[in-house]
mmCIF file with all atom_site columns, C-alpha atoms in Angstrom:
data_model
loop_
_atom_site.group_PDB
_atom_site.id
_atom_site.type_symbol
_atom_site.label_atom_id
_atom_site.label_alt_id
_atom_site.label_comp_id
_atom_site.label_asym_id
_atom_site.label_entity_id
_atom_site.label_seq_id
_atom_site.pdbx_PDB_ins_code
_atom_site.Cartn_x
_atom_site.Cartn_y
_atom_site.Cartn_z
_atom_site.occupancy
_atom_site.B_iso_or_equiv
_atom_site.pdbx_formal_charge
_atom_site.auth_seq_id
_atom_site.auth_comp_id
_atom_site.auth_asym_id
_atom_site.auth_atom_id
_atom_site.pdbx_PDB_model_num
ATOM 1   C CA . MET A 1 1   ? -0.257  -5.221  -15.012 1.00 0.00 ? 778 MET A CA 1
ATOM 2   C CA . ASP A 1 2   ? -0.822  -7.742  -17.776 1.00 0.00 ? 779 ASP A CA 1
ATOM 3   C CA . PHE A 1 3   ? 2.664   -9.251  -17.513 1.00 0.00 ? 780 PHE A CA 1
ATOM 4   C CA . ILE A 1 4   ? 1.426   -11.962 -15.119 1.00 0.00 ? 781 ILE A CA 1
ATOM 5   C CA . ASP A 1 5   ? -0.711  -14.701 -16.654 1.00 0.00 ? 782 ASP A CA 1
ATOM 6   C CA . GLU A 1 6   ? -4.381  -13.814 -16.134 1.00 0.00 ? 783 GLU A CA 1
ATOM 7   C CA . LYS A 1 7   ? -5.355  -17.417 -15.380 1.00 0.00 ? 784 LYS A CA 1
ATOM 8   C CA . ILE A 1 8   ? -2.729  -17.582 -12.634 1.00 0.00 ? 785 ILE A CA 1
ATOM 9   C CA . GLU A 1 9   ? -3.981  -14.278 -11.200 1.00 0.00 ? 786 GLU A CA 1
ATOM 10  C CA . ASP A 1 10  ? -7.559  -15.597 -11.226 1.00 0.00 ? 787 ASP A CA 1
ATOM 11  C CA . TYR A 1 11  ? -6.504  -18.857 -9.567  1.00 0.00 ? 788 TYR A CA 1
ATOM 12  C CA . ALA A 1 12  ? -4.636  -16.975 -6.834  1.00 0.00 ? 789 ALA A CA 1
ATOM 13  C CA . TRP A 1 13  ? -7.647  -14.685 -6.310  1.00 0.00 ? 790 TRP A CA 1
ATOM 14  C CA . GLU A 1 14  ? -9.997  -17.662 -5.967  1.00 0.00 ? 791 GLU A CA 1
ATOM 15  C CA . HIS A 1 15  ? -7.706  -19.244 -3.373  1.00 0.00 ? 792 HIS A CA 1
ATOM 16  C CA . THR A 1 16  ? -7.286  -16.133 -1.223  1.00 0.00 ? 793 THR A CA 1
ATOM 17  C CA . ARG A 1 17  ? -9.494  -15.330 1.776   1.00 0.00 ? 794 ARG A CA 1
ATOM 18  C CA . PHE A 1 18  ? -12.706 -13.469 0.912   1.00 0.00 ? 795 PHE A CA 1
ATOM 19  C CA . GLU A 1 19  ? -12.280 -9.850  1.945   1.00 0.00 ? 796 GLU A CA 1
ATOM 20  C CA . GLY A 1 20  ? -15.846 -9.316  3.139   1.00 0.00 ? 797 GLY A CA 1
ATOM 21  C CA . ASP A 1 21  ? -18.901 -7.602  1.677   1.00 0.00 ? 798 ASP A CA 1
ATOM 22  C CA . LEU A 1 22  ? -17.820 -4.042  2.461   1.00 0.00 ? 799 LEU A CA 1
ATOM 23  C CA . LEU A 1 23  ? -14.462 -4.263  0.703   1.00 0.00 ? 800 LEU A CA 1
ATOM 24  C CA . GLN A 1 24  ? -16.004 -6.137  -2.202  1.00 0.00 ? 801 GLN A CA 1
ATOM 25  C CA . ARG A 1 25  ? -18.533 -3.347  -2.633  1.00 0.00 ? 802 ARG A CA 1
ATOM 26  C CA . LEU A 1 26  ? -15.807 -0.729  -2.233  1.00 0.00 ? 803 LEU A CA 1
ATOM 27  C CA . GLU A 1 27  ? -13.825 -2.280  -5.070  1.00 0.00 ? 804 GLU A CA 1
ATOM 28  C CA . GLU A 1 28  ? -16.861 -2.532  -7.327  1.00 0.00 ? 805 GLU A CA 1
ATOM 29  C CA . GLU A 1 29  ? -17.764 1.107   -6.737  1.00 0.00 ? 806 GLU A CA 1
ATOM 30  C CA . THR A 1 30  ? -14.141 2.144   -7.268  1.00 0.00 ? 807 THR A CA 1
ATOM 31  C CA . TYR A 1 31  ? -14.224 0.659   -10.752 1.00 0.00 ? 808 TYR A CA 1
ATOM 32  C CA . ALA A 1 32  ? -17.610 2.205   -11.439 1.00 0.00 ? 809 ALA A CA 1
ATOM 33  C CA . SER A 1 33  ? -16.892 5.752   -10.276 1.00 0.00 ? 810 SER A CA 1
ATOM 34  C CA . LEU A 1 34  ? -13.214 6.685   -9.819  1.00 0.00 ? 811 LEU A CA 1
ATOM 35  C CA . GLU A 1 35  ? -10.531 7.441   -12.383 1.00 0.00 ? 812 GLU A CA 1
ATOM 36  C CA . ILE A 1 36  ? -7.681  4.933   -12.749 1.00 0.00 ? 813 ILE A CA 1
ATOM 37  C CA . PRO A 1 37  ? -9.591  2.256   -10.795 1.00 0.00 ? 814 PRO A CA 1
ATOM 38  C CA . HIS A 1 38  ? -6.855  -0.359  -11.216 1.00 0.00 ? 815 HIS A CA 1
ATOM 39  C CA . MET A 1 39  ? -5.037  1.534   -8.452  1.00 0.00 ? 816 MET A CA 1
ATOM 40  C CA . CYS A 1 40  ? -7.418  -0.212  -6.034  1.00 0.00 ? 817 CYS A CA 1
ATOM 41  C CA . THR A 1 41  ? -5.407  -2.685  -3.964  1.00 0.00 ? 818 THR A CA 1
ATOM 42  C CA . GLY A 1 42  ? -7.778  -5.623  -4.401  1.00 0.00 ? 819 GLY A CA 1
ATOM 43  C CA . ARG A 1 43  ? -8.136  -8.948  -2.653  1.00 0.00 ? 820 ARG A CA 1
ATOM 44  C CA . ILE A 1 44  ? -4.710  -10.539 -3.064  1.00 0.00 ? 821 ILE A CA 1
ATOM 45  C CA . GLU A 1 45  ? -2.587  -7.587  -2.049  1.00 0.00 ? 822 GLU A CA 1
ATOM 46  C CA . GLY A 1 46  ? -5.139  -6.395  0.481   1.00 0.00 ? 823 GLY A CA 1
ATOM 47  C CA . GLN A 1 47  ? -5.049  -9.729  2.266   1.00 0.00 ? 824 GLN A CA 1
ATOM 48  C CA . LEU A 1 48  ? -1.247  -9.736  2.118   1.00 0.00 ? 825 LEU A CA 1
ATOM 49  C CA . LEU A 1 49  ? -1.162  -6.363  3.879   1.00 0.00 ? 826 LEU A CA 1
ATOM 50  C CA . ARG A 1 50  ? -3.701  -7.587  6.413   1.00 0.00 ? 827 ARG A CA 1
ATOM 51  C CA . PHE A 1 51  ? -1.551  -10.660 7.118   1.00 0.00 ? 828 PHE A CA 1
ATOM 52  C CA . LEU A 1 52  ? 1.588   -8.561  7.481   1.00 0.00 ? 829 LEU A CA 1
ATOM 53  C CA . ALA A 1 53  ? -0.074  -6.141  9.895   1.00 0.00 ? 830 ALA A CA 1
ATOM 54  C CA . ALA A 1 54  ? -1.276  -9.083  11.981  1.00 0.00 ? 831 ALA A CA 1
ATOM 55  C CA . LEU A 1 55  ? 2.029   -10.968 11.876  1.00 0.00 ? 832 LEU A CA 1
ATOM 56  C CA . THR A 1 56  ? 4.027   -7.909  12.930  1.00 0.00 ? 833 THR A CA 1
ATOM 57  C CA . GLY A 1 57  ? 1.597   -7.175  15.744  1.00 0.00 ? 834 GLY A CA 1
ATOM 58  C CA . ALA A 1 58  ? 1.245   -3.673  14.364  1.00 0.00 ? 835 ALA A CA 1
ATOM 59  C CA . ARG A 1 59  ? -0.382  -1.006  16.511  1.00 0.00 ? 836 ARG A CA 1
ATOM 60  C CA . ARG A 1 60  ? 0.651   2.063   14.507  1.00 0.00 ? 837 ARG A CA 1
ATOM 61  C CA . VAL A 1 61  ? 0.605   1.995   10.711  1.00 0.00 ? 838 VAL A CA 1
ATOM 62  C CA . VAL A 1 62  ? 1.304   4.652   8.070   1.00 0.00 ? 839 VAL A CA 1
ATOM 63  C CA . GLU A 1 63  ? 0.016   4.503   4.515   1.00 0.00 ? 840 GLU A CA 1
ATOM 64  C CA . VAL A 1 64  ? 1.225   6.834   1.758   1.00 0.00 ? 841 VAL A CA 1
ATOM 65  C CA . GLY A 1 65  ? -1.521  6.922   -0.882  1.00 0.00 ? 842 GLY A CA 1
ATOM 66  C CA . THR A 1 66  ? -5.067  6.201   0.304   1.00 0.00 ? 843 THR A CA 1
ATOM 67  C CA . PHE A 1 67  ? -6.934  6.161   -3.027  1.00 0.00 ? 844 PHE A CA 1
ATOM 68  C CA . SER A 1 68  ? -10.333 4.544   -2.341  1.00 0.00 ? 845 SER A CA 1
ATOM 69  C CA . GLY A 1 69  ? -9.326  3.146   1.057   1.00 0.00 ? 846 GLY A CA 1
ATOM 70  C CA . TYR A 1 70  ? -9.139  -0.579  0.309   1.00 0.00 ? 847 TYR A CA 1
ATOM 71  C CA . ALA A 1 71  ? -5.671  -1.112  1.788   1.00 0.00 ? 848 ALA A CA 1
ATOM 72  C CA . SER A 1 72  ? -6.428  1.168   4.743   1.00 0.00 ? 849 SER A CA 1
ATOM 73  C CA . LEU A 1 73  ? -9.443  -0.869  5.782   1.00 0.00 ? 850 LEU A CA 1
ATOM 74  C CA . SER A 1 74  ? -7.658  -4.177  5.137   1.00 0.00 ? 851 SER A CA 1
ATOM 75  C CA . MET A 1 75  ? -4.893  -3.270  7.587   1.00 0.00 ? 852 MET A CA 1
ATOM 76  C CA . ALA A 1 76  ? -7.140  -1.501  10.105  1.00 0.00 ? 853 ALA A CA 1
ATOM 77  C CA . GLU A 1 77  ? -9.186  -4.688  10.488  1.00 0.00 ? 854 GLU A CA 1
ATOM 78  C CA . VAL A 1 78  ? -6.384  -6.418  12.424  1.00 0.00 ? 855 VAL A CA 1
ATOM 79  C CA . LEU A 1 79  ? -5.166  -3.471  14.473  1.00 0.00 ? 856 LEU A CA 1
ATOM 80  C CA . PRO A 1 80  ? -6.073  -3.531  18.171  1.00 0.00 ? 857 PRO A CA 1
ATOM 81  C CA . ASP A 1 81  ? -8.949  -1.361  19.364  1.00 0.00 ? 858 ASP A CA 1
ATOM 82  C CA . ASP A 1 82  ? -6.523  1.394   20.322  1.00 0.00 ? 859 ASP A CA 1
ATOM 83  C CA . GLY A 1 83  ? -4.487  0.995   17.113  1.00 0.00 ? 860 GLY A CA 1
ATOM 84  C CA . GLU A 1 84  ? -3.884  3.887   14.728  1.00 0.00 ? 861 GLU A CA 1
ATOM 85  C CA . LEU A 1 85  ? -3.536  4.001   10.959  1.00 0.00 ? 862 LEU A CA 1
ATOM 86  C CA . TYR A 1 86  ? -2.443  7.274   9.386   1.00 0.00 ? 863 TYR A CA 1
ATOM 87  C CA . THR A 1 87  ? -3.121  7.448   5.656   1.00 0.00 ? 864 THR A CA 1
ATOM 88  C CA . CYS A 1 88  ? -2.058  10.290  3.359   1.00 0.00 ? 865 CYS A CA 1
ATOM 89  C CA . ASP A 1 89  ? -3.716  11.519  0.181   1.00 0.00 ? 866 ASP A CA 1
ATOM 90  C CA . ILE A 1 90  ? -4.111  14.669  -1.875  1.00 0.00 ? 867 ILE A CA 1
ATOM 91  C CA . ASP A 1 91  ? -6.887  13.777  -4.337  1.00 0.00 ? 868 ASP A CA 1
ATOM 92  C CA . PRO A 1 92  ? -10.265 15.278  -3.247  1.00 0.00 ? 869 PRO A CA 1
ATOM 93  C CA . PRO A 1 93  ? -12.598 12.760  -5.000  1.00 0.00 ? 870 PRO A CA 1
ATOM 94  C CA . ALA A 1 94  ? -10.646 9.813   -3.610  1.00 0.00 ? 871 ALA A CA 1
ATOM 95  C CA . ILE A 1 95  ? -10.593 11.346  -0.118  1.00 0.00 ? 872 ILE A CA 1
ATOM 96  C CA . VAL A 1 96  ? -14.381 11.825  -0.122  1.00 0.00 ? 873 VAL A CA 1
ATOM 97  C CA . PHE A 1 97  ? -14.867 8.261   -1.390  1.00 0.00 ? 874 PHE A CA 1
ATOM 98  C CA . ALA A 1 98  ? -12.532 6.705   1.187   1.00 0.00 ? 875 ALA A CA 1
ATOM 99  C CA . LYS A 1 99  ? -14.006 8.655   4.096   1.00 0.00 ? 876 LYS A CA 1
ATOM 100 C CA . ARG A 1 100 ? -17.477 7.391   3.221   1.00 0.00 ? 877 ARG A CA 1
ATOM 101 C CA . TYR A 1 101 ? -16.325 3.773   3.441   1.00 0.00 ? 878 TYR A CA 1
ATOM 102 C CA . PHE A 1 102 ? -14.279 4.414   6.573   1.00 0.00 ? 879 PHE A CA 1
ATOM 103 C CA . ALA A 1 103 ? -17.477 5.678   8.195   1.00 0.00 ? 880 ALA A CA 1
ATOM 104 C CA . GLU A 1 104 ? -19.271 2.430   7.275   1.00 0.00 ? 881 GLU A CA 1
ATOM 105 C CA . SER A 1 105 ? -16.642 0.159   8.812   1.00 0.00 ? 882 SER A CA 1
ATOM 106 C CA . PRO A 1 106 ? -16.344 -0.596  12.532  1.00 0.00 ? 883 PRO A CA 1
ATOM 107 C CA . HIS A 1 107 ? -12.586 -0.255  12.002  1.00 0.00 ? 884 HIS A CA 1
ATOM 108 C CA . GLY A 1 108 ? -12.806 3.156   10.370  1.00 0.00 ? 885 GLY A CA 1
ATOM 109 C CA . ARG A 1 109 ? -12.416 4.882   13.745  1.00 0.00 ? 886 ARG A CA 1
ATOM 110 C CA . LYS A 1 110 ? -8.810  3.642   13.855  1.00 0.00 ? 887 LYS A CA 1
ATOM 111 C CA . ILE A 1 111 ? -7.993  5.540   10.635  1.00 0.00 ? 888 ILE A CA 1
ATOM 112 C CA . ARG A 1 112 ? -6.748  9.142   10.453  1.00 0.00 ? 889 ARG A CA 1
ATOM 113 C CA . LEU A 1 113 ? -6.776  10.526  6.904   1.00 0.00 ? 890 LEU A CA 1
ATOM 114 C CA . LEU A 1 114 ? -4.122  13.221  6.503   1.00 0.00 ? 891 LEU A CA 1
ATOM 115 C CA . GLU A 1 115 ? -5.023  15.488  3.582   1.00 0.00 ? 892 GLU A CA 1
ATOM 116 C CA . GLY A 1 116 ? -2.361  17.274  1.568   1.00 0.00 ? 893 GLY A CA 1
ATOM 117 C CA . PRO A 1 117 ? 1.137   16.467  0.239   1.00 0.00 ? 894 PRO A CA 1
ATOM 118 C CA . ALA A 1 118 ? 2.303   13.278  1.930   1.00 0.00 ? 895 ALA A CA 1
ATOM 119 C CA . LEU A 1 119 ? 5.818   14.555  2.608   1.00 0.00 ? 896 LEU A CA 1
ATOM 120 C CA . ASP A 1 120 ? 4.309   17.386  4.645   1.00 0.00 ? 897 ASP A CA 1
ATOM 121 C CA . SER A 1 121 ? 1.987   15.005  6.477   1.00 0.00 ? 898 SER A CA 1
ATOM 122 C CA . LEU A 1 122 ? 4.813   12.599  7.308   1.00 0.00 ? 899 LEU A CA 1
ATOM 123 C CA . LYS A 1 123 ? 6.717   15.413  9.038   1.00 0.00 ? 900 LYS A CA 1
ATOM 124 C CA . THR A 1 124 ? 3.888   15.643  11.582  1.00 0.00 ? 901 THR A CA 1
ATOM 125 C CA . LEU A 1 125 ? 4.211   11.999  12.656  1.00 0.00 ? 902 LEU A CA 1
ATOM 126 C CA . GLN A 1 126 ? 6.384   10.632  15.427  1.00 0.00 ? 903 GLN A CA 1
ATOM 127 C CA . GLY A 1 127 ? 7.607   7.112   15.959  1.00 0.00 ? 904 GLY A CA 1
ATOM 128 C CA . PRO A 1 128 ? 7.621   4.373   16.684  1.00 0.00 ? 905 PRO A CA 1
ATOM 129 C CA . ILE A 1 129 ? 5.761   3.159   13.591  1.00 0.00 ? 906 ILE A CA 1
ATOM 130 C CA . ASP A 1 130 ? 5.328   -0.598  13.248  1.00 0.00 ? 907 ASP A CA 1
ATOM 131 C CA . MET A 1 131 ? 4.413   -0.868  9.572   1.00 0.00 ? 908 MET A CA 1
ATOM 132 C CA . SER A 1 132 ? 4.102   1.380   6.534   1.00 0.00 ? 909 SER A CA 1
ATOM 133 C CA . PHE A 1 133 ? 2.751   0.965   3.017   1.00 0.00 ? 910 PHE A CA 1
ATOM 134 C CA . ILE A 1 134 ? 3.987   3.191   0.179   1.00 0.00 ? 911 ILE A CA 1
ATOM 135 C CA . ASP A 1 135 ? 1.705   3.389   -2.846  1.00 0.00 ? 912 ASP A CA 1
ATOM 136 C CA . ALA A 1 136 ? 1.665   6.964   -4.159  1.00 0.00 ? 913 ALA A CA 1
ATOM 137 C CA . ASP A 1 137 ? 3.474   9.046   -6.793  1.00 0.00 ? 914 ASP A CA 1
ATOM 138 C CA . LYS A 1 138 ? 6.451   7.042   -7.923  1.00 0.00 ? 915 LYS A CA 1
ATOM 139 C CA . LEU A 1 139 ? 8.880   9.952   -8.348  1.00 0.00 ? 916 LEU A CA 1
ATOM 140 C CA . ASN A 1 140 ? 8.820   10.438  -4.571  1.00 0.00 ? 917 ASN A CA 1
ATOM 141 C CA . TYR A 1 141 ? 9.266   6.808   -3.534  1.00 0.00 ? 918 TYR A CA 1
ATOM 142 C CA . ARG A 1 142 ? 12.804  7.430   -2.261  1.00 0.00 ? 919 ARG A CA 1
ATOM 143 C CA . ASN A 1 143 ? 11.662  10.531  -0.371  1.00 0.00 ? 920 ASN A CA 1
ATOM 144 C CA . TYR A 1 144 ? 8.780   8.683   1.295   1.00 0.00 ? 921 TYR A CA 1
ATOM 145 C CA . TYR A 1 145 ? 11.107  5.863   2.269   1.00 0.00 ? 922 TYR A CA 1
ATOM 146 C CA . GLU A 1 146 ? 13.678  8.222   3.773   1.00 0.00 ? 923 GLU A CA 1
ATOM 147 C CA . ALA A 1 147 ? 10.934  10.018  5.718   1.00 0.00 ? 924 ALA A CA 1
ATOM 148 C CA . LEU A 1 148 ? 9.484   6.790   7.096   1.00 0.00 ? 925 LEU A CA 1
ATOM 149 C CA . LEU A 1 149 ? 12.609  4.824   7.956   1.00 0.00 ? 926 LEU A CA 1
ATOM 150 C CA . PRO A 1 150 ? 13.757  7.015   10.886  1.00 0.00 ? 927 PRO A CA 1
ATOM 151 C CA . ILE A 1 151 ? 10.367  6.738   12.634  1.00 0.00 ? 928 ILE A CA 1
ATOM 152 C CA . THR A 1 152 ? 10.025  3.002   11.973  1.00 0.00 ? 929 THR A CA 1
ATOM 153 C CA . ARG A 1 153 ? 10.848  0.811   14.966  1.00 0.00 ? 930 ARG A CA 1
ATOM 154 C CA . SER A 1 154 ? 13.642  -1.726  14.802  1.00 0.00 ? 931 SER A CA 1
ATOM 155 C CA . GLY A 1 155 ? 12.152  -4.840  13.209  1.00 0.00 ? 932 GLY A CA 1
ATOM 156 C CA . GLY A 1 156 ? 9.364   -2.767  11.690  1.00 0.00 ? 933 GLY A CA 1
ATOM 157 C CA . LEU A 1 157 ? 8.177   -3.230  8.131   1.00 0.00 ? 934 LEU A CA 1
ATOM 158 C CA . ILE A 1 158 ? 7.865   -0.971  5.100   1.00 0.00 ? 935 ILE A CA 1
ATOM 159 C CA . ALA A 1 159 ? 5.883   -2.444  2.188   1.00 0.00 ? 936 ALA A CA 1
ATOM 160 C CA . VAL A 1 160 ? 6.197   -0.767  -1.204  1.00 0.00 ? 937 VAL A CA 1
ATOM 161 C CA . ASP A 1 161 ? 3.820   -1.268  -4.134  1.00 0.00 ? 938 ASP A CA 1
ATOM 162 C CA . ASN A 1 162 ? 4.365   -1.186  -7.914  1.00 0.00 ? 939 ASN A CA 1
ATOM 163 C CA . VAL A 1 163 ? 8.071   -2.007  -7.728  1.00 0.00 ? 940 VAL A CA 1
ATOM 164 C CA . LEU A 1 164 ? 7.912   -4.004  -10.980 1.00 0.00 ? 941 LEU A CA 1
ATOM 165 C CA . TRP A 1 165 ? 5.953   -1.258  -12.766 1.00 0.00 ? 942 TRP A CA 1
ATOM 166 C CA . SER A 1 166 ? 4.419   -3.632  -15.328 1.00 0.00 ? 943 SER A CA 1
ATOM 167 C CA . GLY A 1 167 ? 7.907   -4.905  -16.162 1.00 0.00 ? 944 GLY A CA 1
ATOM 168 C CA . ARG A 1 168 ? 9.197   -1.519  -17.285 1.00 0.00 ? 945 ARG A CA 1
ATOM 169 C CA . VAL A 1 169 ? 11.909  -1.599  -14.606 1.00 0.00 ? 946 VAL A CA 1
ATOM 170 C CA . LEU A 1 170 ? 13.782  -3.997  -16.888 1.00 0.00 ? 947 LEU A CA 1
ATOM 171 C CA . GLU A 1 171 ? 14.266  -1.308  -19.552 1.00 0.00 ? 948 GLU A CA 1
ATOM 172 C CA . PRO A 1 172 ? 13.463  2.066   -17.966 1.00 0.00 ? 949 PRO A CA 1
ATOM 173 C CA . LYS A 1 173 ? 12.529  4.706   -20.517 1.00 0.00 ? 950 LYS A CA 1
ATOM 174 C CA . ASP A 1 174 ? 10.814  7.623   -18.781 1.00 0.00 ? 951 ASP A CA 1
ATOM 175 C CA . ALA A 1 175 ? 11.316  9.442   -15.478 1.00 0.00 ? 952 ALA A CA 1
ATOM 176 C CA . THR A 1 176 ? 8.876   7.242   -13.575 1.00 0.00 ? 953 THR A CA 1
ATOM 177 C CA . ASP A 1 177 ? 10.449  4.021   -14.853 1.00 0.00 ? 954 ASP A CA 1
ATOM 178 C CA . ARG A 1 178 ? 13.863  5.276   -13.790 1.00 0.00 ? 955 ARG A CA 1
ATOM 179 C CA . ALA A 1 179 ? 12.652  6.474   -10.388 1.00 0.00 ? 956 ALA A CA 1
ATOM 180 C CA . ILE A 1 180 ? 11.254  3.060   -9.480  1.00 0.00 ? 957 ILE A CA 1
ATOM 181 C CA . HIS A 1 181 ? 14.309  1.225   -10.795 1.00 0.00 ? 958 HIS A CA 1
ATOM 182 C CA . GLN A 1 182 ? 16.636  3.556   -8.887  1.00 0.00 ? 959 GLN A CA 1
ATOM 183 C CA . PHE A 1 183 ? 14.578  3.107   -5.724  1.00 0.00 ? 960 PHE A CA 1
ATOM 184 C CA . ASN A 1 184 ? 14.798  -0.680  -6.079  1.00 0.00 ? 961 ASN A CA 1
ATOM 185 C CA . GLU A 1 185 ? 18.557  -0.474  -6.595  1.00 0.00 ? 962 GLU A CA 1
ATOM 186 C CA . ALA A 1 186 ? 18.959  1.795   -3.572  1.00 0.00 ? 963 ALA A CA 1
ATOM 187 C CA . VAL A 1 187 ? 17.035  -0.305  -1.058  1.00 0.00 ? 964 VAL A CA 1
ATOM 188 C CA . ILE A 1 188 ? 18.683  -3.590  -1.977  1.00 0.00 ? 965 ILE A CA 1
ATOM 189 C CA . ARG A 1 189 ? 22.023  -1.921  -1.160  1.00 0.00 ? 966 ARG A CA 1
ATOM 190 C CA . ASP A 1 190 ? 20.785  -0.179  1.993   1.00 0.00 ? 967 ASP A CA 1
ATOM 191 C CA . ASP A 1 191 ? 22.320  -1.828  5.044   1.00 0.00 ? 968 ASP A CA 1
ATOM 192 C CA . ARG A 1 192 ? 19.621  -0.312  7.275   1.00 0.00 ? 969 ARG A CA 1
ATOM 193 C CA . VAL A 1 193 ? 17.065  -2.808  5.969   1.00 0.00 ? 970 VAL A CA 1
ATOM 194 C CA . GLU A 1 194 ? 16.742  -6.294  4.555   1.00 0.00 ? 971 GLU A CA 1
ATOM 195 C CA . ALA A 1 195 ? 14.647  -6.543  1.418   1.00 0.00 ? 972 ALA A CA 1
ATOM 196 C CA . ILE A 1 196 ? 12.585  -9.071  -0.483  1.00 0.00 ? 973 ILE A CA 1
ATOM 197 C CA . MET A 1 197 ? 10.720  -8.343  -3.714  1.00 0.00 ? 974 MET A CA 1
ATOM 198 C CA . LEU A 1 198 ? 7.576   -10.357 -4.423  1.00 0.00 ? 975 LEU A CA 1
ATOM 199 C CA . PRO A 1 199 ? 6.030   -10.660 -7.928  1.00 0.00 ? 976 PRO A CA 1
ATOM 200 C CA . ILE A 1 200 ? 2.522   -10.096 -6.551  1.00 0.00 ? 977 ILE A CA 1
ATOM 201 C CA . ARG A 1 201 ? 0.278   -7.995  -8.795  1.00 0.00 ? 978 ARG A CA 1
ATOM 202 C CA . ASP A 1 202 ? 2.590   -5.151  -9.904  1.00 0.00 ? 979 ASP A CA 1
ATOM 203 C CA . GLY A 1 203 ? 5.364   -6.136  -7.522  1.00 0.00 ? 980 GLY A CA 1
ATOM 204 C CA . VAL A 1 204 ? 5.595   -5.616  -3.744  1.00 0.00 ? 981 VAL A CA 1
ATOM 205 C CA . SER A 1 205 ? 8.835   -5.080  -1.869  1.00 0.00 ? 982 SER A CA 1
ATOM 206 C CA . LEU A 1 206 ? 9.029   -5.824  1.862   1.00 0.00 ? 983 LEU A CA 1
ATOM 207 C CA . LEU A 1 207 ? 11.717  -3.952  3.769   1.00 0.00 ? 984 LEU A CA 1
ATOM 208 C CA . ARG A 1 208 ? 12.456  -4.866  7.397   1.00 0.00 ? 985 ARG A CA 1
ATOM 209 C CA . LYS A 1 209 ? 14.338  -2.293  9.430   1.00 0.00 ? 986 LYS A CA 1
ATOM 210 C CA . LEU A 1 210 ? 17.400  -3.759  11.115  1.00 0.00 ? 987 LEU A CA 1
#
């Protein structure tokens, strides 16, 4: 994700709301102990997701790809006391890590971690869902989207991470590059949603169900 000027990234980070001690520690430990730590959502995108959950008045949220739990906790913070966040993951070390931090947070009780293939987990959920966040294996982005859209309420939001894929969407070379590019092309032509793509971190698309 080095295609955005590092000084601009740093400036944006410094001028974004502090995420709190727990999430700061979570991110630090992610980088110290988990593989591929740059998958951690981080302050800028985490606060964006928190804002979106608050602005949409979300009560029920679905996340595809938990990793270390940063995004889960960011969104859970603004859910009402009876709110629910379902997050899906398949990686045992990441699941153990995330559960430990969920247990530390007063908002962790709102989170249900669904272990196993996300497409199987999504079949167990019923609508209406207010907001979703897709940030898992890129080859299945279209499948996750198609599973989530029917259970998303009218006016609900689906946020999708890594849609710029470090700029490789401009000249796709491998299967993952092509999958993300094809997903981006599909949703911008999908009359079931309206879409906006933001060049935040590795690219975030926001899709509002019509």
